[in-house]
């Protein structure tokens, strides 16, 4: 907490392995649509949701803030992974398939396989 504002910094994901420009474009376009928070990139390229809010927040304001953090991070996460880690997803899918491993937790990315 600063002297005049509450700083919010929430880690979303590490630096993308690929398509960095597309990831950054997506973040900037998303910033135009969200309220109270914005996506930012640190000196390592890791992605955060950030914001600065007045210290006069009450419980309802904090509840809305935490809900917004959850919503924005959740809604964008799969798209960010698709853009920034496409090759890694394809390799992981192929590796699991070749060994008969479960693909259950990769199903959100099934539409990317075979493209």
Short mmCIF file of C-alpha atoms in Angstrom, two decimals, residues 48-87:
data_model
loop_
_atom_site.label_atom_id
_atom_site.label_comp_id
_atom_site.label_asym_id
_atom_site.label_seq_id
_atom_site.Cartn_x
_atom_site.Cartn_y
_atom_site.Cartn_z
CA UNK A 48 0.71 -8.87 -14.64
CA UNK A 49 -2.66 -7.30 -13.95
CA UNK A 50 -2.03 -3.98 -12.23
CA UNK A 51 -3.98 -1.12 -10.80
CA UNK A 52 -3.88 1.77 -8.36
CA UNK A 53 -6.95 2.45 -6.27
CA UNK A 54 -7.81 4.95 -3.54
CA UNK A 55 -7.32 3.93 0.07
CA UNK A 56 -10.97 4.75 0.73
CA UNK A 57 -12.08 1.34 -0.59
CA UNK A 58 -14.74 -0.42 1.42
CA UNK A 59 -15.52 -4.16 1.59
CA UNK A 60 -17.81 -4.04 -1.46
CA UNK A 61 -15.12 -2.24 -3.49
CA UNK A 62 -12.54 -4.85 -2.51
CA UNK A 63 -14.95 -7.64 -3.41
CA UNK A 64 -15.47 -6.09 -6.85
CA UNK A 65 -11.72 -5.65 -7.26
CA UNK A 66 -10.95 -9.28 -6.40
CA UNK A 67 -13.77 -10.43 -8.67
CA UNK A 68 -12.39 -8.32 -11.52
CA UNK A 69 -8.88 -9.72 -11.04
CA UNK A 70 -10.24 -13.27 -11.15
CA UNK A 71 -12.47 -12.57 -14.15
CA UNK A 72 -9.88 -10.76 -16.27
CA UNK A 73 -7.10 -13.25 -15.52
CA UNK A 74 -9.38 -16.23 -16.17
CA UNK A 75 -10.97 -14.87 -19.34
CA UNK A 76 -7.65 -14.10 -21.01
CA UNK A 77 -5.45 -16.93 -19.75
CA UNK A 78 -6.15 -19.59 -22.40
CA UNK A 79 -5.82 -17.05 -25.23
CA UNK A 80 -2.52 -15.82 -23.83
CA UNK A 81 -1.25 -19.41 -23.56
CA UNK A 82 -2.38 -20.16 -27.13
CA UNK A 83 -0.59 -17.10 -28.48
CA UNK A 84 2.55 -17.28 -26.38
CA UNK A 85 3.12 -21.02 -26.03
CA UNK A 86 1.60 -22.62 -29.13
CA UNK A 87 4.66 -24.74 -29.94
#
